[in-house]
Coordinates of C-alpha atoms and ligand atoms in Angstrom, one line a residue:
M13 CA 31.1 11.5 -19.1
N14 CA 29.3 9.0 -16.8
A15 CA 25.7 8.2 -17.7
T16 CA 23.2 9.1 -15.0
P17 CA 22.1 6.0 -13.2
P18 CA 18.3 5.3 -13.4
P19 CA 16.5 6.6 -10.3
R20 CA 15.9 4.0 -7.6
P21 CA 12.3 2.8 -7.3
G22 CA 10.4 3.7 -4.2
K23 CA 9.7 1.2 -1.4
I24 CA 9.2 -2.4 -2.5
A25 CA 7.1 -5.0 -0.6
I26 CA 7.4 -8.7 -1.4
V27 CA 4.7 -11.1 -0.3
G28 CA 6.2 -14.5 0.5
G29 CA 9.6 -15.5 1.8
G30 CA 10.5 -18.6 -0.2
V31 CA 13.5 -18.8 -2.4
I32 CA 11.8 -16.7 -5.0
G33 CA 10.8 -13.8 -2.7
L34 CA 14.1 -13.9 -0.8
S35 CA 16.3 -14.0 -3.9
I36 CA 14.5 -11.1 -5.6
G37 CA 14.7 -9.2 -2.3
W38 CA 18.4 -9.9 -2.1
R39 CA 19.1 -8.6 -5.6
L40 CA 17.0 -5.4 -5.0
A41 CA 18.5 -4.7 -1.5
A42 CA 22.0 -5.3 -2.8
A43 CA 21.3 -2.7 -5.5
G44 CA 20.4 -0.1 -2.8
C45 CA 16.6 -0.4 -2.9
A46 CA 14.4 -0.3 0.2
V47 CA 12.8 -3.7 0.4
E48 CA 10.6 -5.5 2.9
I49 CA 9.7 -9.2 2.7
F50 CA 6.4 -10.2 4.4
E51 CA 6.2 -13.9 5.3
R52 CA 3.2 -15.3 7.1
G53 CA 5.2 -18.1 8.8
A54 CA 8.9 -18.9 8.9
A55 CA 10.7 -17.8 5.7
G56 CA 11.7 -20.6 3.4
H57 CA 9.6 -23.3 4.9
G58 CA 7.2 -23.8 2.0
A59 CA 8.1 -25.6 -1.2
S60 CA 11.6 -24.2 -0.9
W61 CA 12.2 -26.3 2.1
A62 CA 10.5 -29.4 0.7
A63 CA 12.4 -29.4 -2.6
A64 CA 15.2 -31.8 -3.6
G65 CA 17.5 -29.0 -4.9
M66 CA 18.1 -30.6 -8.3
L67 CA 19.2 -28.3 -11.1
A68 CA 17.9 -30.8 -13.7
A69 CA 17.2 -28.9 -16.9
G70 CA 18.2 -31.8 -19.1
S71 CA 17.0 -34.8 -17.0
E72 CA 13.6 -33.4 -16.1
V73 CA 12.6 -31.8 -19.4
E74 CA 9.4 -33.2 -20.9
P75 CA 8.0 -33.2 -24.5
G76 CA 6.3 -29.9 -25.4
E77 CA 8.6 -27.8 -23.0
R78 CA 11.0 -26.4 -25.6
V79 CA 10.3 -22.7 -24.6
L80 CA 10.5 -23.5 -20.9
F81 CA 13.7 -25.5 -21.5
G82 CA 15.4 -22.4 -22.8
L83 CA 14.7 -20.6 -19.5
L84 CA 15.8 -23.6 -17.5
K85 CA 19.1 -23.8 -19.4
H86 CA 19.6 -20.1 -19.0
S87 CA 19.1 -20.3 -15.3
Q88 CA 21.2 -23.4 -15.0
S89 CA 24.1 -21.5 -16.6
L90 CA 23.8 -18.8 -14.0
W91 CA 24.0 -21.1 -11.0
P92 CA 27.7 -21.5 -10.5
G93 CA 28.2 -17.7 -10.4
F94 CA 25.1 -17.2 -8.3
A95 CA 26.2 -19.8 -5.7
A96 CA 29.7 -18.1 -5.5
E97 CA 28.2 -14.7 -5.1
L98 CA 25.8 -15.9 -2.5
A99 CA 28.6 -17.6 -0.5
E100 CA 30.5 -14.3 -0.6
A101 CA 27.5 -12.3 0.5
S102 CA 26.3 -14.7 3.2
G103 CA 29.3 -16.8 4.3
I104 CA 27.2 -19.9 3.6
D105 CA 28.1 -22.6 1.0
V106 CA 25.0 -23.9 -0.6
E107 CA 26.8 -27.1 -1.6
L108 CA 26.5 -27.0 -5.4
R109 CA 27.5 -30.5 -6.4
T110 CA 28.7 -31.2 -9.9
E111 CA 28.8 -35.0 -10.2
G112 CA 25.9 -34.8 -12.7
T113 CA 22.7 -36.8 -12.9
I114 CA 22.2 -40.4 -14.0
S115 CA 18.8 -41.6 -15.3
V116 CA 18.3 -45.4 -15.3
A117 CA 15.9 -47.9 -16.8
L118 CA 15.0 -50.9 -14.6
S119 CA 13.3 -53.0 -17.3
Q120 CA 13.1 -53.3 -21.1
D121 CA 9.9 -51.4 -21.0
E122 CA 11.5 -48.6 -19.2
L123 CA 14.5 -48.7 -21.6
G124 CA 12.1 -47.8 -24.4
R125 CA 11.0 -44.7 -22.4
L126 CA 14.6 -43.8 -21.6
R127 CA 15.4 -43.9 -25.3
Q128 CA 12.6 -41.4 -25.9
T129 CA 14.1 -39.2 -23.1
Y130 CA 17.5 -39.4 -24.8
A131 CA 16.0 -38.5 -28.2
L132 CA 14.3 -35.5 -26.7
Q133 CA 17.5 -34.4 -25.0
Q134 CA 19.4 -34.7 -28.3
Q135 CA 16.7 -32.6 -30.1
L136 CA 17.1 -29.9 -27.4
G137 CA 20.9 -30.0 -27.5
V138 CA 21.3 -31.4 -23.9
N139 CA 24.8 -32.7 -23.3
S140 CA 23.8 -36.3 -22.4
R141 CA 25.3 -39.7 -23.2
W142 CA 24.6 -43.4 -22.6
L143 CA 26.6 -45.1 -19.9
G144 CA 27.9 -48.6 -20.5
R145 CA 27.5 -51.0 -17.6
A146 CA 31.2 -50.9 -16.6
E147 CA 31.3 -47.1 -16.4
L148 CA 27.9 -47.0 -14.6
L149 CA 29.1 -49.4 -11.9
E150 CA 32.4 -47.7 -11.7
R151 CA 30.7 -44.4 -11.0
E152 CA 28.0 -46.0 -8.7
P153 CA 29.1 -49.4 -7.5
H154 CA 26.0 -49.9 -5.3
L155 CA 23.5 -49.8 -8.2
N156 CA 21.6 -52.8 -9.2
P157 CA 23.9 -54.5 -11.8
R158 CA 20.9 -55.8 -13.7
L159 CA 19.8 -52.3 -14.8
A160 CA 18.7 -52.2 -18.5
G161 CA 20.3 -48.9 -19.4
A162 CA 21.5 -45.5 -18.1
I163 CA 22.1 -41.9 -19.3
L164 CA 24.4 -39.4 -17.8
V165 CA 23.7 -35.6 -18.0
P166 CA 27.0 -34.2 -16.7
G167 CA 25.6 -30.6 -16.5
D168 CA 22.6 -31.3 -14.2
F169 CA 23.9 -30.4 -10.8
Q170 CA 22.2 -30.1 -7.3
V171 CA 22.3 -27.7 -4.4
E172 CA 21.3 -28.0 -0.8
N173 CA 18.0 -26.0 -1.0
R174 CA 17.6 -25.6 2.8
M175 CA 21.1 -24.0 3.0
L176 CA 20.0 -21.9 0.0
V177 CA 17.1 -20.5 2.1
E178 CA 19.5 -19.7 5.0
A179 CA 22.0 -18.1 2.7
L180 CA 19.4 -16.0 1.0
K181 CA 18.0 -14.8 4.4
L182 CA 21.4 -13.8 5.6
A183 CA 22.5 -12.1 2.3
F184 CA 19.2 -10.2 2.2
A185 CA 19.6 -9.0 5.8
R186 CA 23.3 -8.0 5.2
A187 CA 22.2 -6.0 2.1
G188 CA 19.9 -4.0 4.3
G189 CA 16.6 -5.8 3.5
V190 CA 13.9 -6.2 6.2
L191 CA 12.4 -9.6 6.6
R192 CA 9.1 -9.6 8.6
E193 CA 8.3 -13.2 9.5
N194 CA 5.3 -14.8 11.3
V195 CA 3.0 -11.9 10.4
G196 CA 0.1 -14.1 9.3
D197 CA -1.6 -13.9 5.9
V198 CA -0.5 -10.7 4.1
A199 CA -3.0 -8.8 1.9
V200 CA -2.2 -6.7 -1.1
R201 CA -3.5 -3.2 -1.1
T202 CA -4.5 -1.4 -4.3
G203 CA -5.7 2.1 -5.1
T204 CA -7.9 2.9 -8.1
D205 CA -5.5 1.4 -10.6
R206 CA -2.3 0.6 -8.9
A207 CA -0.6 -1.2 -6.0
V208 CA -0.1 0.9 -2.9
G209 CA 1.2 -1.5 -0.4
V210 CA 0.3 -4.4 1.8
T211 CA -1.5 -5.1 5.1
A212 CA 0.4 -7.4 7.5
G213 CA -0.3 -8.3 11.1
G214 CA -3.0 -5.6 11.3
S215 CA -0.7 -2.8 10.0
D216 CA -0.7 -1.1 6.6
Y217 CA 2.7 -0.7 4.9
T218 CA 3.0 1.6 1.9
A219 CA 5.0 0.5 -1.1
E220 CA 5.3 1.7 -4.7
T221 CA 5.9 -1.8 -5.9
V222 CA 4.4 -5.0 -4.6
I223 CA 5.8 -8.3 -5.7
V224 CA 3.7 -11.4 -5.0
A225 CA 5.8 -14.5 -4.6
A226 CA 3.6 -16.6 -2.5
G227 CA 4.2 -19.9 -4.3
A228 CA 1.3 -22.3 -4.5
W229 CA -0.8 -19.9 -2.3
T230 CA -0.5 -17.0 -4.7
P231 CA -4.1 -17.0 -5.9
D232 CA -5.3 -16.9 -2.3
V233 CA -3.4 -13.8 -1.4
A234 CA -6.2 -11.4 -0.2
G235 CA -6.6 -8.2 -2.1
L236 CA -5.1 -9.6 -5.3
P237 CA -7.4 -8.2 -8.1
A238 CA -8.9 -10.8 -10.3
A239 CA -7.1 -9.5 -13.3
A240 CA -3.8 -10.2 -11.6
C241 CA -4.7 -13.5 -10.1
P242 CA -2.5 -16.2 -11.7
P243 CA -3.6 -19.7 -12.7
V244 CA -1.5 -21.5 -10.1
R245 CA -2.5 -24.6 -8.1
P246 CA -0.7 -26.8 -5.5
V247 CA 0.9 -29.9 -6.9
K248 CA 1.5 -32.1 -3.9
G249 CA 4.9 -34.0 -3.5
Q250 CA 5.6 -36.5 -0.8
M251 CA 9.3 -37.2 0.0
M252 CA 11.5 -38.9 2.5
A253 CA 15.1 -39.1 3.6
V254 CA 17.3 -42.0 4.7
R255 CA 20.7 -41.8 6.3
M256 CA 23.8 -43.0 4.7
D257 CA 27.3 -43.1 6.2
P258 CA 28.6 -39.7 5.0
A259 CA 32.1 -41.2 4.9
A260 CA 30.9 -44.1 2.7
P261 CA 27.8 -42.9 0.8
I262 CA 26.1 -45.6 -1.3
L263 CA 25.3 -42.9 -4.0
N264 CA 27.1 -39.8 -5.3
H265 CA 25.3 -38.7 -8.4
V266 CA 21.7 -37.6 -8.5
L267 CA 19.8 -40.7 -9.7
W268 CA 16.5 -40.8 -11.6
T269 CA 14.4 -43.9 -12.0
Q270 CA 11.1 -43.5 -13.9
K271 CA 9.0 -43.3 -10.6
A272 CA 11.5 -41.8 -8.1
Y273 CA 14.7 -39.8 -7.8
L274 CA 17.4 -40.1 -5.3
V275 CA 19.5 -37.1 -4.2
P276 CA 22.6 -37.7 -2.0
R277 CA 23.7 -34.9 0.4
L278 CA 27.1 -34.3 1.8
D279 CA 25.9 -34.8 5.4
G280 CA 24.8 -38.4 4.5
R281 CA 21.1 -37.7 3.9
L282 CA 19.7 -39.5 0.9
L283 CA 16.5 -37.9 -0.3
I284 CA 14.0 -40.0 -2.1
G285 CA 11.3 -38.2 -3.9
A286 CA 8.7 -37.3 -5.0
T287 CA 5.1 -38.1 -5.7
T288 CA 3.2 -35.7 -8.1
E289 CA -0.4 -35.5 -6.9
E290 CA -3.4 -33.3 -7.6
R291 CA -4.9 -33.2 -4.1
G292 CA -5.0 -29.5 -3.3
F293 CA -3.3 -28.7 0.0
D294 CA -3.6 -32.2 1.5
T295 CA -0.7 -32.6 3.9
S296 CA -1.0 -36.3 4.5
L297 CA 1.8 -38.8 3.9
T298 CA 0.3 -41.9 2.5
A299 CA 1.5 -45.5 2.6
G300 CA 0.9 -45.8 -1.1
G301 CA 3.1 -42.7 -1.8
M302 CA 5.9 -43.9 0.4
L303 CA 5.7 -47.5 -1.0
S304 CA 5.9 -46.3 -4.6
L305 CA 9.0 -44.2 -3.8
L306 CA 10.7 -46.8 -1.8
E307 CA 10.0 -49.7 -4.2
S308 CA 11.3 -47.8 -7.2
A309 CA 14.4 -46.5 -5.3
W310 CA 15.1 -50.0 -3.9
R311 CA 15.0 -51.6 -7.3
A312 CA 17.7 -49.3 -8.5
L313 CA 19.7 -49.1 -5.3
P314 CA 19.0 -52.2 -3.2
G315 CA 21.4 -51.0 -0.4
I316 CA 18.8 -48.5 0.9
E317 CA 17.1 -51.4 2.5
E318 CA 19.5 -51.2 5.4
L319 CA 19.3 -47.4 5.9
P320 CA 17.3 -45.7 8.7
I321 CA 14.4 -43.4 7.6
I322 CA 15.1 -40.1 9.2
E323 CA 12.5 -37.7 7.8
S324 CA 9.4 -37.6 5.6
W325 CA 7.5 -34.6 4.4
V326 CA 5.0 -33.1 2.0
G327 CA 5.5 -30.0 -0.1
F328 CA 3.4 -28.0 -2.6
R329 CA 4.8 -27.1 -6.0
P330 CA 3.3 -23.9 -7.4
G331 CA 2.0 -25.4 -10.7
S332 CA 0.8 -23.1 -13.4
R333 CA -1.6 -24.0 -16.2
D334 CA 1.3 -24.7 -18.6
D335 CA 3.8 -25.7 -16.0
A336 CA 6.0 -22.7 -16.7
P337 CA 6.5 -19.8 -14.3
I338 CA 4.5 -16.6 -14.3
L339 CA 6.9 -13.7 -14.2
G340 CA 6.4 -9.9 -14.7
G341 CA 4.0 -7.1 -14.4
T342 CA 0.2 -7.2 -14.4
A343 CA -2.6 -5.0 -15.5
I344 CA -2.3 -3.3 -12.1
E345 CA 0.5 -0.8 -12.1
G346 CA 3.2 -1.6 -9.5
L347 CA 1.9 -5.1 -9.0
V348 CA 4.4 -7.8 -10.1
L349 CA 4.1 -11.6 -10.1
A350 CA 6.9 -14.1 -9.5
T351 CA 5.2 -17.5 -9.1
G352 CA 4.3 -20.8 -10.8
H353 CA 7.8 -22.2 -10.7
H354 CA 6.3 -25.7 -10.3
R355 CA 9.0 -28.4 -10.4
N356 CA 11.9 -26.0 -11.1
G357 CA 11.8 -23.1 -8.6
I358 CA 15.3 -23.9 -7.2
L359 CA 16.8 -24.2 -10.7
L360 CA 15.0 -21.0 -11.8
T361 CA 16.0 -18.9 -8.7
P362 CA 18.9 -17.0 -10.3
I363 CA 17.1 -15.9 -13.5
T364 CA 14.0 -15.0 -11.6
A365 CA 15.9 -12.9 -9.1
D366 CA 17.9 -11.1 -11.8
A367 CA 15.0 -10.5 -14.2
I368 CA 12.4 -9.4 -11.7
A369 CA 14.8 -7.2 -9.8
G370 CA 15.8 -5.7 -13.2
L371 CA 12.2 -5.2 -14.1
V372 CA 11.4 -3.3 -10.9
M373 CA 14.5 -1.1 -11.1
T374 CA 14.4 -0.3 -14.8
G375 CA 10.9 -1.0 -16.0
E376 CA 12.5 -3.2 -18.8
T377 CA 11.5 -6.8 -19.3
D378 CA 14.5 -9.1 -19.6
P379 CA 14.0 -10.9 -23.0
A380 CA 14.6 -14.2 -21.1
I381 CA 11.3 -13.9 -19.3
A382 CA 9.3 -12.1 -22.0
R383 CA 7.3 -15.2 -22.9
F384 CA 6.5 -16.0 -19.3
G385 CA 4.1 -13.1 -18.4
L386 CA 0.6 -13.5 -17.1
A387 CA -0.8 -12.1 -20.3
R388 CA 0.1 -15.4 -22.2
F389 CA -3.1 -16.9 -20.6
G390 CA -5.2 -14.2 -22.2
P391 CA -8.0 -12.4 -20.4
H392 CA -9.0 -14.7 -17.6
E393 CA -10.4 -14.9 -14.1
F394 CA -8.8 -17.8 -12.4
E395 CA -10.8 -19.6 -9.7
R396 CA -9.0 -19.1 -6.4
T397 CA -7.5 -22.3 -5.0
K398 CA -9.8 -22.6 -2.0
S399 CA -12.9 -22.5 -4.1
W400 CA -11.3 -24.8 -6.6
I401 CA -10.7 -27.4 -3.9
S402 CA -14.2 -27.2 -2.5
A403 CA -15.8 -27.3 -5.9
Ligands
LIG523 P1 7.5 -21.3 -1.5 O1 8.9 -21.8 -1.1 O2 6.4 -22.2 -1.3 O3 7.3 -19.9 -0.7 C1 6.1 -19.2 -0.8 C2 6.0 -18.5 0.6 O4 4.9 -17.7 0.6 C3 5.8 -19.5 1.7 O5 6.8 -19.4 2.7 C4 4.4 -19.1 2.3 O6 4.3 -19.3 3.7 C5 4.3 -17.7 1.9 N1 3.0 -17.2 1.8 C6 1.9 -17.8 1.1 N2 0.8 -17.0 1.2 C7 1.2 -15.9 1.9 C8 0.5 -14.7 2.4 N3 -0.8 -14.5 2.1 N4 1.2 -13.8 3.1 C9 2.5 -14.0 3.4 N5 3.2 -15.1 3.0 C10 2.5 -16.0 2.3 N6 12.6 -27.3 -7.8 C11 13.8 -27.5 -8.3 O7 14.3 -26.6 -9.0 N7 14.5 -28.6 -8.1 C12 14.0 -29.6 -7.4 O8 14.6 -30.6 -7.2 C13 12.7 -29.5 -6.8 N8 12.2 -30.5 -6.1 C14 10.9 -30.3 -5.5 C15 10.4 -31.4 -4.7 C16 9.2 -31.2 -4.1 C17 8.6 -32.3 -3.2 C18 8.5 -30.0 -4.2 C19 7.2 -29.8 -3.5 C20 9.0 -28.9 -5.0 C21 10.2 -29.1 -5.7 N9 10.8 -28.1 -6.5 C22 12.0 -28.3 -7.0 C23 10.0 -26.9 -6.8 C24 10.5 -25.8 -5.9 O9 10.5 -26.2 -4.6 C25 9.5 -24.6 -6.0 O10 9.2 -24.3 -7.4 C26 10.0 -23.3 -5.3 O11 10.5 -23.6 -4.0 C27 9.0 -22.3 -5.3 O12 9.5 -21.2 -4.5 P2 8.5 -20.1 -3.9 O13 9.4 -19.2 -3.2 O14 7.7 -19.6 -5.1 O15 7.5 -20.9 -3.0
LIG524 N1 11.8 -31.2 -9.5 C1 11.5 -32.3 -8.7 C2 10.1 -32.3 -8.2 O1 9.4 -31.4 -8.4 O2 9.7 -33.3 -7.6

């Protein structure tokens, strides 16, 4: 006898149309739920647009992040299947590239730090190995031959995050989801003790579940009760792109130096990123920021000197107090958070989408996200971002 499927939840409203809101929406709509995403501007043009698209669980991990690393690895393992499923659902290939990631040291001092990174990777069980000069230059002939050392993490891939946004929008719409863009700031509506919907563009929309996925702006979402307001702040990143000849790219792997990373795209763009700055929502591109990125990238890959700069931009990582995402229910019934993905929101898209959609549909918390709830910060009342900046 077939088990009775769990009842579908009532209407679901998602605030924020970045990769997190869109991917959760896609999973829910594909499962037959009634979902509307409310995006104040154009969907996917926040951090999800600004990102580099690295799936760098091994290369980007830092000391003290063992628990987060488990989640990053889990999501990394989901990516190949997720990309294939998304291509099937949307007809868009998100360009999952599997060359792997190389981290280099440009001096003896940096070599010491690269050794520490390698030791940490080994402790965590990352599949990484030192590259000898011959293999390094065979893989990447345009690198500075005087580099002091290099590590390869073969399993750290990359995707084209702007294509990811487009693919998710299409997959969500094809699954029957409704995307409401350019509606201005959306507010959460709550009753006595539960979420009851959202207000967008002057109209009220009723929903049984409201998922707030507003990235770095989450604490500023109007109507979010203090008890459900997450400790998230904007972490500014400046970035630029130069153009390579796509038929003869001067880089194929993702490349990390200690002050910049370089991400080659199939269309010939070479992204150079990114600064990490505590400057609130400051949108300025600075000479110092660009200089530091270019100097570091040029020391590793001198050939960038000849390449035209085609784009530069600023994005805001949603950084939480412990740099890990904030995923799950809140003290307010029906109000769910999916935010704080900081440096890894593209990498964490598959696990976030699966786990939050699963939570909404079944009420069960996926063990993978059990340690990433808002409750880990204890009782708190987080200063909203705007007041924090003006303080
Ligand atoms: P966002 O993409 O910022 O989306 C939030 C959306 O909510 C926005 O569209 C915004 O307009 C909307 N919104 C806000 N307030 C409201 C409101 N009141 N009403 C309606 N809508 C609202 N991650 C990786 O995994 N790999 C990388 O290589 C990588 N590189 C990065 C490089 C840079 C320079 C930056 C800035 C980030 C990078 N990240 C990377 C991190 C990643 O981009 C983010 O973690 C991820 O995009 C967060 O997705 P999101 O959907 O939560 O946020
Ligand atoms: N993950 C790369 C960045 O946040 O800059």
